Tab-separated table of C-alpha atoms and ligand atoms in Angstrom:
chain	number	residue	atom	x	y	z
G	1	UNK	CA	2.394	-42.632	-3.435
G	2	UNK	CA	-0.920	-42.766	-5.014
G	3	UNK	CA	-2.386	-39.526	-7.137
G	4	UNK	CA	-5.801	-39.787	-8.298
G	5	UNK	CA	-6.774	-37.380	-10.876
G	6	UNK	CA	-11.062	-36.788	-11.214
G	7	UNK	CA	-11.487	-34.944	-14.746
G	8	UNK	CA	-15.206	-33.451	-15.398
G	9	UNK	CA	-15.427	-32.497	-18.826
G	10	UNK	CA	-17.496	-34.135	-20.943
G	11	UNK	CA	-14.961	-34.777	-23.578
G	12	UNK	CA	-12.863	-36.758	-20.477
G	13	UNK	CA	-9.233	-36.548	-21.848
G	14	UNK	CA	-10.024	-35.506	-25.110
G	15	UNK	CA	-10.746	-32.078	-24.814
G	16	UNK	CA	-8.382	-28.663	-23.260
G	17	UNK	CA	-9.146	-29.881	-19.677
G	18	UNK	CA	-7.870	-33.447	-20.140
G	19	UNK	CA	-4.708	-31.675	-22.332
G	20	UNK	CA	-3.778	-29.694	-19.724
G	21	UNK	CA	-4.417	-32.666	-16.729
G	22	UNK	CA	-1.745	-34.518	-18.978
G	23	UNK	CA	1.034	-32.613	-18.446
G	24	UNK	CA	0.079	-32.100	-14.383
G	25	UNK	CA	0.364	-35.935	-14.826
G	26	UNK	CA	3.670	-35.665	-16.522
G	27	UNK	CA	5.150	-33.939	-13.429
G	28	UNK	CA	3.441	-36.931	-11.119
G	29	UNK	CA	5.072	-39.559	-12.636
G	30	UNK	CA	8.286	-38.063	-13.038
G	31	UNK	CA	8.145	-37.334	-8.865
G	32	UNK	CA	7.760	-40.981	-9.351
G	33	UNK	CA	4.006	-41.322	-8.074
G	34	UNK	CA	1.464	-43.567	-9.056
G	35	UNK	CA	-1.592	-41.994	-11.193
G	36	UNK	CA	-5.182	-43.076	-11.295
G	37	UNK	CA	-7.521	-41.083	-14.026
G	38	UNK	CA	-11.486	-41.525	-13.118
G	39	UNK	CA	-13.663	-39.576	-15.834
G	40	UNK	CA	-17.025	-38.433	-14.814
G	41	UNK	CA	-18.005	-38.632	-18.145
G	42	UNK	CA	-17.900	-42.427	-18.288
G	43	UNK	CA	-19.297	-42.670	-14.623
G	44	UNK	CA	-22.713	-42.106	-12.966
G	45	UNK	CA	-22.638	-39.727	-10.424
G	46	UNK	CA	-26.340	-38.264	-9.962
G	47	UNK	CA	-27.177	-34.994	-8.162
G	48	UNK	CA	-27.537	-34.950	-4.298
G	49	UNK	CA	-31.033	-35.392	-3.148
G	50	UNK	CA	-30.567	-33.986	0.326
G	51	UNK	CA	-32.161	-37.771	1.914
G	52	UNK	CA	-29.266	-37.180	4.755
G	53	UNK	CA	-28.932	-40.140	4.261
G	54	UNK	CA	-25.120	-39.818	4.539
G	55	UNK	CA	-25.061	-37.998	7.859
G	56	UNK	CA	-26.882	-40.800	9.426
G	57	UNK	CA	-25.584	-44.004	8.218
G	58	UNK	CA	-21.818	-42.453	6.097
G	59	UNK	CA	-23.155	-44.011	3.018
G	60	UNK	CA	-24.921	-42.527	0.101
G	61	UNK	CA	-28.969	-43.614	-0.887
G	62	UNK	CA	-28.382	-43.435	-3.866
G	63	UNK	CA	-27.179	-46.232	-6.462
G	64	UNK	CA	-24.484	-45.191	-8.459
G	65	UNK	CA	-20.619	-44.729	-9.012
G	66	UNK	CA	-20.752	-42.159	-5.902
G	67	UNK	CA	-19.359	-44.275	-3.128
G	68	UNK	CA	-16.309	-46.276	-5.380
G	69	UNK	CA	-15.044	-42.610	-5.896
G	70	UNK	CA	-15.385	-41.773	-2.298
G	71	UNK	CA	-13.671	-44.695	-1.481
G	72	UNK	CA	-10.822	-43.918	-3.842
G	73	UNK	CA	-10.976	-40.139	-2.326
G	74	UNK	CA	-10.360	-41.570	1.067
G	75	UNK	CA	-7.548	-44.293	-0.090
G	76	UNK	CA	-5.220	-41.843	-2.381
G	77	UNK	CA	-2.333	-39.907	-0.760
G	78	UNK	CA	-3.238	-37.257	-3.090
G	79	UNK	CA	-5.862	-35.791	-5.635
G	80	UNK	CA	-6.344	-33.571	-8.586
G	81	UNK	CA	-9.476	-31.584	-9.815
G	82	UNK	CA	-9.731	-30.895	-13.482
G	83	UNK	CA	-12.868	-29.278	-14.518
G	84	UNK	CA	-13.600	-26.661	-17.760
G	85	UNK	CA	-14.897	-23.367	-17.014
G	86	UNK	CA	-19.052	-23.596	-17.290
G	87	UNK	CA	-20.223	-19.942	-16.614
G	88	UNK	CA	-17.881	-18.872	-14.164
G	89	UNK	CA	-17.686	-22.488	-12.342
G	90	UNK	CA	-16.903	-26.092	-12.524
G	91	UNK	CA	-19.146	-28.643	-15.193
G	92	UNK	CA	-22.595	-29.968	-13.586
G	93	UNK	CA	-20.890	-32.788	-13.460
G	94	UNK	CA	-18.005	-31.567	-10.952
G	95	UNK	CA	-21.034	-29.965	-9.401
G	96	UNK	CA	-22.803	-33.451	-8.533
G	97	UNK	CA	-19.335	-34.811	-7.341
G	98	UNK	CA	-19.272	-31.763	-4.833
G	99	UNK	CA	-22.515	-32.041	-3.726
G	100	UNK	CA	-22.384	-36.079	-3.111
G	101	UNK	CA	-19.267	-35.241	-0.745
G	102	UNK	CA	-21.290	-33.499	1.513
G	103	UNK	CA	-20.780	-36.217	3.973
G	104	UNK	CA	-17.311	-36.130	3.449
G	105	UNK	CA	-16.962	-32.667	4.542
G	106	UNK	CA	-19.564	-32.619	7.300
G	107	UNK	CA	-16.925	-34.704	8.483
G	108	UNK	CA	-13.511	-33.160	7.399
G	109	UNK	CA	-12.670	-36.743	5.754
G	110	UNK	CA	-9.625	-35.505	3.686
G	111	UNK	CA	-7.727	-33.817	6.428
G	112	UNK	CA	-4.126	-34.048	6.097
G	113	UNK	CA	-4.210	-34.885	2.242
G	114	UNK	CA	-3.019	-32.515	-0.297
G	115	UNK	CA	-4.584	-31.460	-3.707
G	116	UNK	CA	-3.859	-30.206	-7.376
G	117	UNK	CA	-6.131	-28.100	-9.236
G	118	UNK	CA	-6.627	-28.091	-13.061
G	119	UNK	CA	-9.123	-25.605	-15.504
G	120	UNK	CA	-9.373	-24.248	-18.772
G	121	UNK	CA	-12.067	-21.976	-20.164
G	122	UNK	CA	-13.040	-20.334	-23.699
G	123	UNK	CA	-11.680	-16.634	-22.960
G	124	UNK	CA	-10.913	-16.229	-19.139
G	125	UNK	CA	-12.109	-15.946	-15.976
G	126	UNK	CA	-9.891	-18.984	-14.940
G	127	UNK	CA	-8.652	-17.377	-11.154
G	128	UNK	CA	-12.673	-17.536	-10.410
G	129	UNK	CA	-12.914	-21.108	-11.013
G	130	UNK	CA	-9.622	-22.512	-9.190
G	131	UNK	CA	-10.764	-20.757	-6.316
G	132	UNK	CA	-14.191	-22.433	-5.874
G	133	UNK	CA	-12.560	-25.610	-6.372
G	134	UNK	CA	-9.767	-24.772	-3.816
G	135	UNK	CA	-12.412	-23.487	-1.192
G	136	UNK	CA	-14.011	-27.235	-1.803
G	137	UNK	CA	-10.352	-28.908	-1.406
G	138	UNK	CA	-10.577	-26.929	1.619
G	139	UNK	CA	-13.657	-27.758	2.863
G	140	UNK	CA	-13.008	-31.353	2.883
G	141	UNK	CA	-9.936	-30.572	5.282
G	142	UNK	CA	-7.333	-30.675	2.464
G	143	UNK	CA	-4.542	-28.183	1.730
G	144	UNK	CA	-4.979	-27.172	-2.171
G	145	UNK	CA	-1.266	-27.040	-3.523
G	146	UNK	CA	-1.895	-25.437	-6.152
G	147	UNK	CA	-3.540	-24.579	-9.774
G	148	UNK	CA	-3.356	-24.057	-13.284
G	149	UNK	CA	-5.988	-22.060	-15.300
G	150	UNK	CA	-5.658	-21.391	-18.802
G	151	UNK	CA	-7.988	-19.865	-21.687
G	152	UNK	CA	-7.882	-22.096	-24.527
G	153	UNK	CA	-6.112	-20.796	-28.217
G	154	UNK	CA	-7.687	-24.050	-30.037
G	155	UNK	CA	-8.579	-27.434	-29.658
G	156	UNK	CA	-6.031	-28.705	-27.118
G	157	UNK	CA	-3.652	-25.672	-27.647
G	158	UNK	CA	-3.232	-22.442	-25.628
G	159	UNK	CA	-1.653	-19.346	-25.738
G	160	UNK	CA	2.112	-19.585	-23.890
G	161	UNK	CA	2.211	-23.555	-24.014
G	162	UNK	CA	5.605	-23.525	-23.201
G	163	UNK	CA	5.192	-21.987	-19.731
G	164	UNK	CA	1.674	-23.252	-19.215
G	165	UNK	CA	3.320	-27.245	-19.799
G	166	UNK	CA	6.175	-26.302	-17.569
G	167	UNK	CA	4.067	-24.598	-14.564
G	168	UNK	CA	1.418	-27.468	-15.205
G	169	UNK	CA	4.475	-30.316	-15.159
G	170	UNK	CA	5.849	-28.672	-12.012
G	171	UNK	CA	2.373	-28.310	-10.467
G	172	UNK	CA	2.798	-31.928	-10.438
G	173	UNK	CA	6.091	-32.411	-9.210
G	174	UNK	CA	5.173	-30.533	-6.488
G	175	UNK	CA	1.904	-32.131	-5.129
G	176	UNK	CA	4.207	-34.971	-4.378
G	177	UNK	CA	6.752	-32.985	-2.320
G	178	UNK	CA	3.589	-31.233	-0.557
G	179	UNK	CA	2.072	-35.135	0.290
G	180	UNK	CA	5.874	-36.077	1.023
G	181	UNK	CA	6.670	-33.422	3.397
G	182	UNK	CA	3.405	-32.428	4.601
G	183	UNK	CA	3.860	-29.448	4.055
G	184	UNK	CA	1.841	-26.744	5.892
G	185	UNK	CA	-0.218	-24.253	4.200
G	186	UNK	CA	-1.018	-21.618	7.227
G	187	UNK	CA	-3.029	-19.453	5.222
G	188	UNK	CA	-5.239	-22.275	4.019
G	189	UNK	CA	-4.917	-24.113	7.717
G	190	UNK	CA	-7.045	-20.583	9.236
G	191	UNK	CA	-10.189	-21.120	7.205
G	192	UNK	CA	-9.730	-25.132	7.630
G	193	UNK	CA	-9.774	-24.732	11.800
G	194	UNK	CA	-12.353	-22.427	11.608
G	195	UNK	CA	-15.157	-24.408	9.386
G	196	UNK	CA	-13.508	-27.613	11.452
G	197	UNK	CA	-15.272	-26.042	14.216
G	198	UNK	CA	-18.619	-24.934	12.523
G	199	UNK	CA	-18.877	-28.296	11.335
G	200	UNK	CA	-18.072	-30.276	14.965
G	201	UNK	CA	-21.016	-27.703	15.699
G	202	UNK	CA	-23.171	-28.326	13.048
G	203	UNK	CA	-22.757	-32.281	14.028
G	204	UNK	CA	-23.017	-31.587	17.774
G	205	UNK	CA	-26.563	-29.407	16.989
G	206	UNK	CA	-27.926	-32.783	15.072
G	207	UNK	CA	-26.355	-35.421	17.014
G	208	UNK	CA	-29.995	-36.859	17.413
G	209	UNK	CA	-30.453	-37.418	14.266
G	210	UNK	CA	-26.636	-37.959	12.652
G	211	UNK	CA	-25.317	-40.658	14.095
G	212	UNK	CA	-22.662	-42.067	11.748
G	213	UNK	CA	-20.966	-37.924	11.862
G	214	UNK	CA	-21.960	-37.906	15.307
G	215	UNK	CA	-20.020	-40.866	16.284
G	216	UNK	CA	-17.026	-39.983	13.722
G	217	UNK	CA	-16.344	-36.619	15.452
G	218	UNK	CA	-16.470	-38.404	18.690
G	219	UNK	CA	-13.775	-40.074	17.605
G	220	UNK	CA	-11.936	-37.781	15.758
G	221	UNK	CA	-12.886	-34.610	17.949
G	222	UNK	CA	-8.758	-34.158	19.302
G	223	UNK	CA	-7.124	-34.856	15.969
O	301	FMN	C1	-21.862	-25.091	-21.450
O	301	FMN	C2	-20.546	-24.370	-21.579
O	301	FMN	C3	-20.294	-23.257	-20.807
O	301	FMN	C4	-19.103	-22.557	-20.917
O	301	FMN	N1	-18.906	-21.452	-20.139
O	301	FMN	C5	-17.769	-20.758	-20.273
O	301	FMN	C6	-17.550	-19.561	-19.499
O	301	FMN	O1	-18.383	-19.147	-18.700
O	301	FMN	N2	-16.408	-18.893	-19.676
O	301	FMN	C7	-15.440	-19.317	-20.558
O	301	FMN	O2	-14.405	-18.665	-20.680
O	301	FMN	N3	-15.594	-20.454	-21.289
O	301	FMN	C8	-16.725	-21.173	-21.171
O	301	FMN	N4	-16.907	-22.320	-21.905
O	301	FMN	C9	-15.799	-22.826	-22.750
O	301	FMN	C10	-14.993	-23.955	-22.064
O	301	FMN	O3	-14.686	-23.636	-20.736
O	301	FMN	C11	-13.686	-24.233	-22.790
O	301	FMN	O4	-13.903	-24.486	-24.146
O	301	FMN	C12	-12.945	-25.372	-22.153
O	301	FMN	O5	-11.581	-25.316	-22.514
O	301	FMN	C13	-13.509	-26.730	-22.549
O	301	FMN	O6	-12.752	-27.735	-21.939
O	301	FMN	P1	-12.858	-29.265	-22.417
O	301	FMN	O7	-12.398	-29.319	-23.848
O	301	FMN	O8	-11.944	-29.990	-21.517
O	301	FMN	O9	-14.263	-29.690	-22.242
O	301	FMN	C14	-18.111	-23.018	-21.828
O	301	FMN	C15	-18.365	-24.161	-22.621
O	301	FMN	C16	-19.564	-24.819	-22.515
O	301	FMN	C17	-19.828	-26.027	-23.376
C-alpha cells in the first residue's frame, strides 16, 4: 500500500505542519504502508492559467512539476494533505496544487481512493481549514478519512501533544484500514454523486470543445 503525503508549508518538514505530518506518518508505517513525502516548497507548481488546456488534451500547458505529482496522485492507494493555516485557508502554494487539479476533478480522477488531512495554525480556526481541504478531497471523488488541526504552543510544539500525537498516529493507522476495507463514507458519498453529476454535465455541455473529459466520461460514465 502506497501513502503519499503532499506538505505545503514553506518550511516543508521543518516547521508545525511537517511536525504534526510526522506523527500521521508514524501511524502509516506502523499499519505497515509505504510513505512518499513530496514538498511543494522544493517543487514548482505555478498558478492555473485557465488555457483549458487540460480539459482538451488531460495534460497541463504549463512546464513544471504539475503533472509528476498528478501522476503520483493517480498511482498512490492513498494521500495526505498537510497545509498551515494562511488566513483562514490552505498556503498559496496548496492553493496552486488545487487549482492545477482542475482537470482531475472535472473528471472525478480519485474516485475510490481515500485521504488524510493535516493543519496547524498560529491561534485557531483549524475546523475551517480541514474542511476546505476535505470538500477538495471530495471533489476529486475521494472519501476524506479524516483530520487533525491543531494551534501551535511553539516551534514544533502544541498544546495537548500527548493526545494530538496519539489522534494524529491513529489518523494514520486508520487511512490504511479505510484504503484496505474501502470503507464507505455515506455522508461524504451524497455530495460526491451529486457534483459526479454536475460535472458529467458540465463535460456533456462542452463536449465540443473537451475532448480528452469528454471521451473519459464516455468511458467512465457507469462506474
Ligand atoms: C502568511 C501567514 C498567514 C497566517 N495566517 C494565519 C491565520 O489566518 N490564522 C492562524 O491561526 N495562523 C496563521 N498563521 C500562522 C501559521 O498558520 C502557523 O504558524 C503554522 O503552524 C505554521 O506552520 P508551518 O510551521 O508548518 O509553516 C499564518 C502564518 C503566515 C506566515
Amino acid at each position: 500500500m502506497k501513502i503519499l503525503a503532499i506538505i505545503a508549508s514553506p518550511r516543508g518538514m521543518q516547521g508545525n505542519t511537517g511536525r504534526l505530518l510526522e506523527e500521521v506518518l508514524r501511524g502509516v508505517t506502523e499499519a505497515g504502508a509505504e510513505t512518499e513525502i513530496i514538498s511543494l516548497k522544493t517543487l514548482n507548481v505555478q498558478p492555473c492559467v485557465a488555457c483549458d488546456v487540460c480539459h482538451k488534451t488531460g495534460v497541463c500547458n504549463i512546464k513544471d512539476d504539475y503533472e509528476s505529482i498528478k501522476e503520483k496522485m493517480l498511482v498512490c492507494d492513498g494521500f495526505i494533505l498537510a497545509s498551515p493555516n494562511y488566513i483562514f485557508s490552505v498556503t498559496a502554494q496548496m492553493k496552486a496544487l488545487f487549482d492545477r487539479c482542475n482537470g482531475l476533478i472535472h473528471c472525478m480522477a480519485l474516485e475510490g481512493k481515500y485521504a488524510a488531512l493535516v493543519e496547524t495554525s498560529g491561534g485557531g480556526g483549524d475546523d475551517e481549514v480541514l474542511t476546505y481541504m476535505r470538500r477538495f478531497v471530495n471533489t476529486l471523488g475521494a472519501n476524506a478519512v479524516g483530520g487533525v488541526g491543531s494551534p501551535m504552543a511553539g516551534i514544533r510544539t502544541f498544546p495537548d501533544e500527548v493526545t494530538l500525537y496519539d489522534n494524529s498516529r491513529k489518523l494514520g493507522g486508520e487511512l490504511c484500514c479505510c484504503i484496505a476495507e474501502k470503507r464507505r463514507f455515506p455522508e461524504q458519498e451524497a455530495f460526491i454523486s451529486d457534483f459526479k453529476a454536475r460535472m458529467s454535465g458540465l463535460v456533456d455541455f462542452m463536449k465540443d470543445f473537451w475532448p480528452f473529459e469528454r471521451d473519459y466520461w464516455e468511458k467512465n460514465r457507469t462506474r
